[in-house]
XYZ file of C-alpha atoms in Angstrom:
669
model
C 9.032 -16.293 -24.688
C 11.942 -18.727 -25.006
C 13.940 -19.985 -22.051
C 16.905 -17.933 -23.301
C 14.748 -14.810 -23.348
C 13.495 -15.631 -19.866
C 17.067 -15.861 -18.603
C 17.870 -12.540 -20.288
C 14.832 -10.954 -18.638
C 15.985 -12.239 -15.270
C 19.502 -10.907 -15.827
C 18.191 -7.465 -16.690
C 15.937 -7.592 -13.668
C 18.852 -8.355 -11.356
C 20.952 -5.555 -12.819
C 18.039 -3.146 -12.365
C 17.646 -4.136 -8.752
C 21.311 -3.652 -8.005
C 21.337 -0.230 -9.641
C 18.333 1.048 -7.721
C 18.868 -0.276 -4.230
C 19.307 3.136 -2.546
C 17.561 6.327 -3.587
C 20.178 8.807 -2.374
C 23.851 9.500 -3.023
C 26.043 9.302 -6.128
C 28.515 6.963 -7.783
C 32.157 6.825 -6.799
C 35.427 5.104 -6.131
C 36.993 1.938 -4.946
C 37.237 1.138 -1.267
C 39.824 -0.707 0.760
C 39.341 -4.426 0.235
C 38.125 -3.860 -3.342
C 34.598 -2.729 -2.443
C 33.262 -0.090 -4.802
C 31.384 2.737 -3.087
C 28.227 3.717 -4.973
C 26.033 5.440 -2.410
C 25.717 6.930 1.014
C 22.404 6.062 2.673
C 21.140 8.760 5.046
C 18.276 8.224 7.503
C 16.770 10.589 10.053
C 13.760 10.617 12.398
C 12.483 13.993 11.158
C 13.476 16.822 8.820
C 12.746 19.575 11.339
C 14.118 20.589 14.709
C 13.406 23.411 17.162
C 15.971 25.966 18.272
C 18.077 24.383 21.053
C 16.693 20.928 20.262
C 18.576 18.048 18.618
C 18.036 15.157 16.256
C 20.373 12.368 15.193
C 21.215 11.505 11.588
C 22.545 8.083 10.642
C 24.602 7.498 7.508
C 25.974 4.311 5.952
C 28.328 3.756 3.015
C 27.120 1.055 0.615
C 28.854 -0.774 -2.200
C 27.324 -1.576 -5.597
C 25.414 -4.580 -4.258
C 23.951 -2.675 -1.331
C 26.280 -4.118 1.309
C 27.517 -1.928 4.145
C 31.183 -0.933 3.897
C 33.142 -1.122 7.129
C 35.075 0.632 8.361
C 33.767 3.866 6.826
C 34.095 7.256 8.506
C 31.240 9.511 7.410
C 31.844 13.269 7.334
C 28.933 15.594 8.160
C 28.753 19.260 7.134
C 26.130 22.026 7.424
C 25.460 24.612 4.733
C 24.445 27.148 7.407
C 26.090 26.536 10.804
C 24.393 29.643 12.188
C 21.043 27.900 11.569
C 21.998 24.298 12.411
C 25.257 22.664 13.410
C 26.114 19.007 12.966
C 28.565 16.951 15.002
C 30.813 14.158 13.725
C 28.360 11.569 15.066
C 25.431 13.029 13.045
C 23.865 14.970 15.909
C 22.144 18.120 14.570
C 21.479 21.082 16.886
C 19.039 23.850 15.960
C 20.693 27.260 16.485
C 18.331 29.779 14.859
C 15.117 29.836 12.838
C 15.761 29.002 9.189
C 16.898 26.172 6.919
C 20.199 24.310 6.563
C 21.267 21.475 4.273
C 23.175 18.717 6.066
C 25.501 16.665 3.868
C 26.878 13.218 4.728
C 29.993 12.285 2.719
C 32.249 9.288 2.284
C 34.952 10.063 -0.279
C 32.960 11.469 -3.223
C 29.673 9.740 -2.411
C 27.185 12.048 -0.671
C 23.623 12.276 0.610
C 21.763 15.349 1.824
C 18.757 16.409 3.863
C 17.208 19.862 4.240
C 16.630 20.574 7.941
C 14.057 23.199 8.909
C 14.724 24.890 12.254
C 11.615 26.215 14.018
C 11.386 28.632 16.919
C 11.585 27.055 20.345
C 7.913 26.823 21.383
C 8.860 26.990 25.047
C 10.886 30.200 24.975
C 9.485 32.013 21.974
C 6.170 33.770 21.548
C 2.933 31.721 21.338
C 2.106 30.137 17.980
C 0.617 32.625 15.541
C 0.068 30.653 12.345
C -1.265 32.287 9.186
C -4.264 30.629 7.510
C -2.890 27.518 5.796
C 0.098 27.391 8.138
C 1.273 24.019 9.503
C 3.497 23.303 12.487
C 4.926 19.978 13.726
C 5.602 19.186 17.381
C 7.524 16.262 18.842
C 9.280 15.588 22.105
C 8.216 15.911 25.748
C 9.401 19.505 26.062
C 7.546 20.707 22.963
C 4.294 19.006 23.961
C 4.079 21.203 27.056
C 4.342 24.383 25.012
C 1.735 24.132 22.217
C 0.079 27.504 22.784
C -1.924 29.529 20.269
C -1.483 33.283 20.519
C -4.377 35.505 21.523
C -6.362 36.814 18.560
C -8.982 39.413 17.701
C -10.440 37.510 14.727
C -12.338 34.207 14.566
C -10.033 31.259 13.831
C -10.149 27.497 13.407
C -7.358 25.018 14.068
C -6.935 21.321 13.356
C -4.817 19.232 15.733
C -3.728 15.770 14.627
C -2.126 13.468 17.199
C -0.217 10.689 15.472
C 2.030 7.717 16.137
C 5.068 7.879 13.846
C 6.756 4.689 14.988
C 7.958 2.842 11.890
C 6.941 -0.604 13.120
C 3.608 -2.339 12.885
C 0.864 -2.234 15.499
C 2.466 -0.094 18.182
C -0.278 1.607 20.225
C 0.033 5.104 21.694
C -2.653 5.888 24.289
C -3.106 9.520 25.230
C -5.358 12.235 26.623
C -5.902 15.582 24.940
C -7.681 18.727 25.959
C -7.102 22.442 26.414
C -4.873 23.911 29.077
C -7.283 26.866 29.223
C -10.697 25.181 29.081
C -12.522 28.288 30.266
C -11.697 30.178 27.071
C -14.734 31.035 24.934
C -15.168 28.451 22.199
C -17.625 27.826 19.398
C -19.531 24.638 20.120
C -19.705 21.837 17.568
C -20.827 18.369 18.637
C -18.236 15.666 18.103
C -19.249 12.595 16.143
C -18.311 9.393 17.892
C -18.341 5.860 16.589
C -21.990 5.138 15.847
C -22.117 2.918 12.791
C -24.785 3.070 10.138
C -26.644 -0.307 10.224
C -26.009 -0.634 6.497
C -22.298 -0.826 7.249
C -22.757 -4.378 8.555
C -23.866 -5.495 5.092
C -21.056 -3.577 3.444
C -18.510 -5.169 5.751
C -19.769 -8.663 4.973
C -19.635 -7.906 1.255
C -15.894 -7.247 1.504
C -14.828 -9.437 4.428
C -15.550 -12.811 2.801
C -12.991 -12.405 -0.012
C -10.559 -10.656 2.349
C -10.561 -13.616 4.746
C -9.788 -16.070 1.962
C -7.020 -13.892 0.545
C -5.533 -13.370 3.993
C -5.167 -17.118 4.498
C -3.712 -17.518 1.009
C -1.101 -14.745 1.310
C -0.007 -15.929 4.762
C 0.456 -19.491 3.489
C 2.424 -18.213 0.507
C 4.881 -16.322 2.691
C 5.440 -19.377 4.860
C 5.908 -21.892 2.048
C 7.529 -19.937 -0.752
C 10.106 -18.130 1.356
C 11.706 -21.520 2.008
C 12.090 -22.020 -1.760
C 13.749 -18.642 -2.417
C 17.383 -19.867 -2.257
C 16.719 -22.572 -4.855
C 14.754 -20.190 -7.097
C 17.499 -17.572 -6.982
C 20.181 -20.172 -7.737
C 18.502 -20.664 -11.113
C 19.695 -17.171 -12.057
C 23.201 -18.490 -12.551
C 22.416 -22.152 -13.240
C 20.379 -24.001 -15.864
C 16.618 -23.528 -15.948
C 14.756 -26.513 -14.558
C 12.923 -28.727 -17.038
C 9.248 -28.034 -17.569
C 6.703 -30.404 -16.098
C 4.304 -32.239 -18.381
C 1.341 -30.012 -17.499
C 3.365 -26.840 -18.057
C 4.687 -28.107 -21.379
C 1.144 -28.958 -22.419
C -0.066 -25.467 -21.581
C 2.790 -23.934 -23.571
C 1.360 -25.572 -26.696
C -2.343 -25.184 -25.969
C -4.878 -24.683 -28.763
C -8.622 -24.091 -28.565
C -10.350 -27.349 -27.656
C -7.325 -28.915 -25.974
C -7.713 -30.138 -22.395
C -5.218 -30.071 -19.567
C -4.972 -31.197 -15.954
C -4.897 -28.374 -13.403
C -4.232 -28.678 -9.673
C -6.376 -26.078 -7.881
C -5.062 -24.968 -4.455
C -7.573 -25.881 -1.752
C -8.568 -22.717 0.129
C -11.455 -24.326 2.005
C -11.333 -23.966 5.800
C -9.431 -26.732 7.610
C -7.700 -27.828 4.418
C -4.012 -27.673 3.548
C -3.763 -25.401 0.519
C -1.121 -27.551 -1.192
C -1.484 -31.059 0.228
C -5.245 -31.091 -0.319
C -5.151 -29.618 -3.836
C -8.132 -30.304 -6.102
C -7.405 -31.934 -9.488
C -9.601 -30.705 -12.347
C -9.688 -31.131 -16.086
C -10.087 -27.928 -18.090
C -10.716 -27.220 -21.762
C -9.113 -24.341 -23.641
C -11.706 -21.818 -24.793
C -9.523 -18.922 -26.034
C -5.822 -18.438 -26.772
C -5.013 -14.745 -27.133
C -1.806 -12.735 -27.291
C -1.411 -12.643 -23.500
C -3.835 -15.212 -22.097
C -5.013 -18.784 -22.260
C -8.585 -19.011 -20.996
C -9.675 -22.412 -19.735
C -13.003 -23.730 -18.479
C -13.406 -26.495 -15.919
C -15.290 -29.299 -17.676
C -17.209 -29.833 -14.414
C -18.673 -26.312 -14.495
C -22.443 -26.013 -13.877
C -24.911 -25.346 -16.708
C -25.065 -21.775 -17.987
C -21.430 -21.311 -18.953
C -19.850 -18.253 -20.532
C -20.030 -18.118 -24.320
C -17.063 -17.981 -26.651
C -17.835 -14.304 -27.222
C -17.741 -13.721 -23.450
C -14.338 -15.368 -23.159
C -13.041 -13.428 -26.149
C -14.169 -10.169 -24.512
C -12.385 -11.106 -21.274
C -9.213 -11.953 -23.192
C -9.408 -8.717 -25.153
C -9.602 -6.571 -21.989
C -6.763 -8.515 -20.385
C -4.549 -8.176 -23.460
C -5.314 -4.535 -24.231
C -5.728 -3.040 -20.745
C -4.923 -5.130 -17.671
C -1.699 -6.771 -18.860
C -0.008 -3.633 -20.243
C -1.193 -1.425 -17.385
C -0.085 -3.682 -14.555
C 3.275 -4.361 -16.192
C 3.916 -0.637 -16.712
C 3.178 0.096 -13.064
C 4.658 -2.953 -11.324
C 7.105 -4.722 -13.637
C 7.301 -7.643 -16.034
C 5.685 -10.923 -14.974
C 7.555 -14.197 -15.032
C 7.013 -16.747 -17.792
C 7.659 -20.012 -15.990
C 6.298 -22.259 -18.757
C 7.585 -20.099 -21.637
C 4.236 -19.620 -23.366
C 4.217 -15.785 -23.085
C 0.732 -15.983 -21.580
C -1.171 -16.069 -18.308
C -3.686 -18.870 -17.804
C -7.159 -17.880 -16.566
C -9.144 -20.869 -15.325
C -12.880 -20.594 -14.661
C -13.746 -23.294 -12.142
C -16.593 -24.009 -9.704
C -13.925 -24.812 -7.099
C -13.747 -21.046 -6.558
C -17.530 -20.834 -6.166
C -17.327 -23.259 -3.235
C -15.291 -20.725 -1.225
C -18.300 -18.401 -0.763
C -20.642 -19.673 1.981
C -24.373 -19.944 1.430
C -26.424 -16.772 1.983
C -23.329 -14.564 1.988
C -23.494 -11.107 0.441
C -19.733 -11.298 -0.098
C -18.167 -13.192 -2.963
C -14.781 -14.776 -3.600
C -14.261 -13.864 -7.239
C -10.917 -15.544 -7.786
C -7.300 -15.678 -6.736
C -3.672 -16.199 -7.672
C -1.488 -18.632 -5.720
C 2.220 -17.862 -5.619
C 3.080 -21.542 -5.277
C 2.399 -21.953 -9.000
C 5.424 -19.755 -9.809
C 7.808 -22.224 -8.133
C 8.979 -25.342 -9.945
C 8.777 -28.687 -8.222
C 12.557 -28.991 -8.208
C 12.872 -25.613 -6.479
C 10.743 -26.527 -3.462
C 12.447 -28.148 -0.472
C 11.918 -31.895 -0.643
C 9.720 -31.688 2.455
C 7.342 -29.098 0.948
C 3.836 -30.321 0.220
C 3.581 -27.718 -2.547
C 5.847 -29.800 -4.796
C 2.804 -31.882 -5.717
C 0.446 -28.938 -6.243
C 2.384 -26.431 -8.339
C 1.209 -25.987 -11.917
C 4.542 -24.354 -12.780
C 2.973 -21.485 -14.657
C 1.264 -18.105 -14.257
C -2.371 -18.887 -13.506
C -5.537 -17.265 -12.112
C -8.454 -19.245 -10.675
C -11.792 -17.481 -11.320
C -15.395 -18.108 -10.289
C -17.589 -19.957 -12.828
C -21.139 -18.956 -13.827
C -23.818 -20.806 -11.879
C -27.155 -19.162 -12.749
C -29.161 -21.938 -11.061
C -27.262 -21.659 -7.769
C -26.189 -25.304 -7.690
C -23.198 -24.477 -5.441
C -24.124 -23.307 -1.920
C -27.321 -21.826 -3.312
C -25.425 -18.807 -4.689
C -26.604 -17.785 -8.144
C -23.826 -16.473 -10.394
C -24.968 -15.007 -13.702
C -22.690 -14.781 -16.705
C -22.855 -10.975 -16.548
C -21.920 -11.041 -12.860
C -18.976 -13.360 -13.477
C -17.657 -11.176 -16.273
C -17.884 -8.175 -13.967
C -16.112 -9.911 -11.058
C -13.322 -11.047 -13.381
C -12.243 -7.508 -14.212
C -11.275 -6.104 -10.817
C -10.145 -9.484 -9.486
C -7.559 -10.011 -12.229
C -6.316 -6.412 -12.078
C -5.768 -6.916 -8.315
C -4.331 -10.439 -8.402
C -2.021 -9.719 -11.354
C -0.081 -7.275 -9.159
C 0.403 -10.045 -6.596
C 1.694 -12.304 -9.374
C 4.110 -9.660 -10.665
C 5.229 -8.681 -7.166
C 6.232 -12.221 -6.279
C 7.878 -12.803 -9.644
C 10.137 -9.747 -9.603
C 11.142 -10.480 -6.016
C 11.783 -14.192 -6.297
C 14.322 -13.590 -9.077
C 16.060 -10.765 -7.223
C 19.084 -12.287 -5.432
C 19.026 -9.492 -2.849
C 15.510 -10.386 -1.690
C 15.306 -12.313 1.556
C 11.567 -11.907 2.178
C 8.411 -11.191 0.231
C 6.574 -7.913 0.730
C 4.607 -7.393 3.939
C 0.836 -7.854 3.512
C -0.138 -4.195 4.031
C 2.078 -2.870 1.232
C 1.459 -5.823 -1.073
C -2.293 -5.325 -0.694
C -1.928 -1.553 -1.111
C -0.165 -2.129 -4.435
C -2.890 -4.518 -5.613
C -5.656 -2.085 -4.684
C -3.620 0.584 -6.471
C -3.591 -1.731 -9.514
C -7.395 -1.756 -9.533
C -7.378 2.032 -9.646
C -4.816 2.483 -12.420
C -6.508 -0.136 -14.596
C -9.804 1.667 -14.003
C -8.232 4.928 -15.087
C -7.181 3.374 -18.386
C -10.583 1.772 -18.935
C -12.310 5.125 -18.392
C -9.772 7.143 -20.378
C -8.410 9.160 -17.447
C -4.754 10.111 -17.224
C -2.559 8.742 -14.453
C -2.270 12.199 -12.851
C -5.820 13.495 -13.396
C -7.695 14.496 -10.240
C -10.882 12.408 -10.141
C -14.192 13.081 -8.407
C -17.303 10.970 -7.904
C -19.110 12.276 -10.990
C -16.171 11.290 -13.187
C -15.795 7.718 -11.949
C -19.505 6.995 -11.515
C -21.447 9.221 -13.916
C -24.388 6.866 -14.478
C -26.798 5.280 -12.018
C -27.733 2.628 -14.577
C -24.258 1.572 -15.746
C -21.860 1.272 -12.840
C -19.747 -1.606 -14.147
C -16.435 0.245 -14.358
C -17.026 1.981 -11.033
C -17.798 -1.214 -9.133
C -14.975 -3.145 -10.822
C -12.141 -0.709 -10.222
C -12.978 2.165 -7.860
C -15.767 1.509 -5.364
C -14.056 -1.020 -3.110
C -11.016 1.169 -2.437
C -13.175 4.103 -1.416
C -15.551 1.999 0.664
C -12.666 0.453 2.568
C -11.021 3.841 3.129
C -14.335 5.163 4.415
C -14.209 2.560 7.198
C -10.815 3.926 8.275
C -12.112 7.514 8.185
C -15.032 6.583 10.422
C -12.590 5.491 13.156
C -8.973 6.474 12.377
C -8.130 5.828 16.023
C -8.810 2.098 15.663
C -6.984 1.189 12.436
C -3.752 1.890 10.569
C -2.634 1.507 6.944
C 0.599 -0.211 8.006
C -1.010 -2.690 10.397
C -0.642 -6.452 10.168
C -4.427 -6.412 10.232
C -4.368 -5.094 6.640
C -4.474 -8.791 5.714
C -8.148 -8.982 6.575
C -9.344 -5.650 8.016
C -11.261 -3.436 5.628
C -10.316 -0.144 7.273
C -6.594 -0.924 7.225
C -6.631 -2.042 3.594
C -8.495 1.075 2.514
C -6.079 3.284 4.425
C -3.113 1.402 2.914
C -4.366 2.201 -0.591
C -4.870 5.859 0.358
C -1.423 6.184 1.967
C 0.229 4.652 -1.111
C -1.839 6.924 -3.369
C -0.739 9.966 -1.355
C 2.941 8.921 -1.323
C 2.876 8.300 -5.075
C 1.354 11.743 -5.623
C 4.057 13.545 -3.656
C 7.223 11.424 -3.621
C 7.477 9.891 -7.089
C 9.398 12.859 -8.536
C 6.967 13.080 -11.428
C 7.341 9.410 -12.401
C 4.638 7.448 -10.552
C 5.127 4.272 -12.586
C 8.798 4.128 -11.656
C 7.841 4.691 -8.018
C 5.496 1.695 -7.854
C 7.832 -0.531 -9.901
C 10.647 0.156 -7.431
C 8.316 -0.617 -4.537
C 7.428 -3.930 -6.165
C 10.971 -5.042 -6.869
C 12.409 -4.283 -3.420
C 14.532 -5.849 -2.020
C 13.347 -3.943 1.056
C 9.910 -4.484 2.572
C 7.383 -2.704 4.765
C 7.801 0.938 5.852
C 11.517 0.792 5.012
C 10.611 0.117 1.381
C 8.158 3.030 1.281
C 10.648 5.432 2.893
C 13.510 4.489 0.552
C 11.352 4.850 -2.540
C 10.122 8.225 -1.216
C 13.597 9.762 -1.638
C 14.398 8.581 1.883
C 12.056 11.116 3.451
C 11.303 10.419 7.127
C 8.264 8.300 7.818
C 6.800 10.960 10.105
C 6.944 13.476 7.243
C 5.048 11.122 4.917
C 2.609 10.207 7.675
C 1.983 13.791 8.770
C 1.303 14.973 5.236
C -1.115 12.102 4.650
C -2.992 12.523 7.928
C -3.431 16.243 7.354
C -4.478 15.723 3.719
C -7.273 13.436 4.852
C -8.902 16.484 6.446
C -7.759 19.404 4.300
C -8.049 17.867 0.824
C -10.114 20.080 -1.471
C -11.112 22.524 1.277
C -9.334 25.257 -0.733
C -7.592 26.674 2.349
C -5.599 29.783 1.349
C -1.857 29.406 1.771
C -1.940 25.640 2.420
C 0.995 23.784 0.878
C -0.036 21.402 -1.929
C 1.509 18.476 -0.090
C -1.448 18.549 2.294
C -3.829 17.334 -0.390
C -4.236 14.463 -2.822
C -3.171 15.433 -6.323
C -5.030 12.658 -8.144
C -8.308 12.517 -6.189
C -10.893 14.861 -4.751
C -10.926 12.595 -1.723
C -13.437 14.670 0.203
C -15.882 14.336 -2.687
C -15.471 10.608 -3.411
C -15.631 9.570 0.263
C -18.716 11.708 0.773
C -20.312 9.957 -2.192
C -20.004 6.565 -0.451
C -21.155 8.021 2.886
C -24.573 9.533 2.224
C -23.010 12.790 0.995
C -21.295 13.437 4.333
C -17.524 13.377 4.745
C -16.913 10.443 7.127
C -13.697 11.492 8.893
C -14.132 11.381 12.682
C -13.097 14.727 14.193
C -13.646 15.499 17.878
C -14.243 19.104 18.895
C -12.213 20.609 21.705
C -12.082 21.533 24.592
C -12.480 17.893 25.633
C -10.774 16.251 27.399
C -10.664 13.120 25.220
C -8.846 9.863 25.873
C -7.916 8.067 22.688
C -5.207 6.090 20.934
C -3.187 6.064 17.738
C -1.770 2.963 16.111
C 1.608 3.354 14.451
C 0.913 4.842 11.043
C -2.319 6.552 12.070
C -3.725 9.274 14.303
C -6.731 11.062 15.773
C -8.260 14.420 14.830
C -9.340 17.377 16.995
C -10.875 20.681 15.946
C -10.686 23.976 17.830
C -12.912 26.901 16.838
C -12.197 30.249 18.484
C -14.421 33.332 18.245
C -13.199 36.891 17.849
C -11.191 38.235 20.769
C -9.837 34.912 22.038
C -7.236 34.600 24.756
C -4.083 32.509 24.338
C -5.060 28.827 24.229
C -2.888 25.827 25.093
C -3.274 22.348 23.626
C -2.545 19.730 26.263
C -1.258 16.256 25.310
C -0.578 13.739 28.076
C -0.527 10.014 28.677
C -3.854 8.413 29.510
C -2.916 8.546 33.208
C -2.209 12.279 33.036
C 1.594 12.055 33.086
C 3.829 14.004 30.702
C 3.914 12.535 27.191
C 7.494 11.354 26.658
C 7.020 8.876 23.799
C 9.544 9.573 20.999
C 6.929 8.334 18.523
C 4.206 10.836 19.413
C 3.584 13.729 17.020
C 1.221 16.699 17.028
C 0.512 18.500 13.782
C -1.272 21.872 13.998
C -2.993 23.393 10.958
C -4.771 26.732 10.836
C -7.898 26.137 8.787
C -9.240 29.712 8.773
């Protein structure tokens, strides 16, 4: 790729970002002061309200670059005032059971939301859900009135208590039980948090690489954010000259050698200042990759045929798949390729006697030119000014920390590692050249996208479609050949299993997703669910828009999900984690995964038992929910059951008044 083509790619990227900044509204006219109105952005805490209850909508007029237009008087209208009225300040009042579309307008630009008005649970009759029926409750008044009607048939209900606050690591502590604990119930012992001893080994297997990546991603955000203004200035100015090492790589041929500066990820080292200089020889130059081997690698190196096989899979599968799903990578050194360096410096990151393994990594500092770093940045000396992966080298004799690494094992590790790390490379690249970006993606969503990359690459490798619903037999059909399964699928499901074992102690949106297995697994599952249900039939576009931003965190997910409220996305996901593939009559499809039989695949990694922790009422139980997560409770009633109330309070027994608390009720049978 020439420098001119690189500039053209960047220009197209910027135009694409500007065109897709808000997911709602329509194009329109010129505003006072010469600002062109293109969209109205509409946000709301929920898309439902009870009769006599209220919720507040907020609308903003935005110009073509996503800037807020002021002053701008937004007009609100209701399609059915008898069902729901809306005031000039966006306050919606439920008037009668039904549905009403609320429209926010500024000149000809509009945005809409469908509001569902439910019966007032405190003045209407007790809840009498059909099988498959779902009801949402929020607000202090509603929490005191969650009462199931008397029945003459056996029934089963799921209650999910969640924390819908759209910020990280908020903790909601609560107590739940039944207001009528003397009612006849069907006993079913609750499973509490007793961990299988084998889980300790599984945790270690995954925690070692997670800890290294956590340190790396945190350092990136600190160092590279400071370089963003200089990087983005290059969009309108001349491209900085290539360094000697980058220019060398652009002209590499098999047998050539080049100096590489490996970031130092060892504990107590500065990743940039303490970089490790190596000399590497070119083993393969393919259409999309340059594969290099550290000349200091131990005996037992990969063969030329091995390297050619790695290059072939990268060219034919990983590169095209990741770029389709997340966007075009940068080409800092204009060689149209990504460098893959096999070096024992990566081997040194795995301690002796560890069951875990650091297979490789990408460092975002390599995508920044020396001239773009602040003069005080220590990364000016380290950057290789090119797209580069650092991968573990074979070491069959265990010369490094006593850890034996066979050639077959290294080839296997390479596959999932590069699929995962390539998303990180693309994500940084599309953001750093977006002039609207002020920050890189938060760790939980960045990691969710990279774990998602492992899955979609695995689907291509195995010949599955992007929308096909997969089960354990499909992804792991052979007990003797599990290479594809372990490379692309197993880790996501194992991590998600840890969340399911204790959903009350982890959250997909937590800052702990940097290094906590349960949070990272849940982040992948939440992104998978949102892609299934909110991509409008175009999942690749959905993930590409997440990658490019410029928004981050939950705001990014909500905007890409057609601006649906976070509590709607969260509630659907939490319920789906129980109801998926239970074949409950009448249950809306949004309470399931469309692309996975999640109950089947999680059972397969949990001794054929579905791992989700569900406590059986009457209780009482004292628990907690982190923002973005929840806790599960099951109520089984026999025939001829009296009216039964679900009681949610604070841990001290006071009325639950938190605006972030939610209760979702599902009739299972």
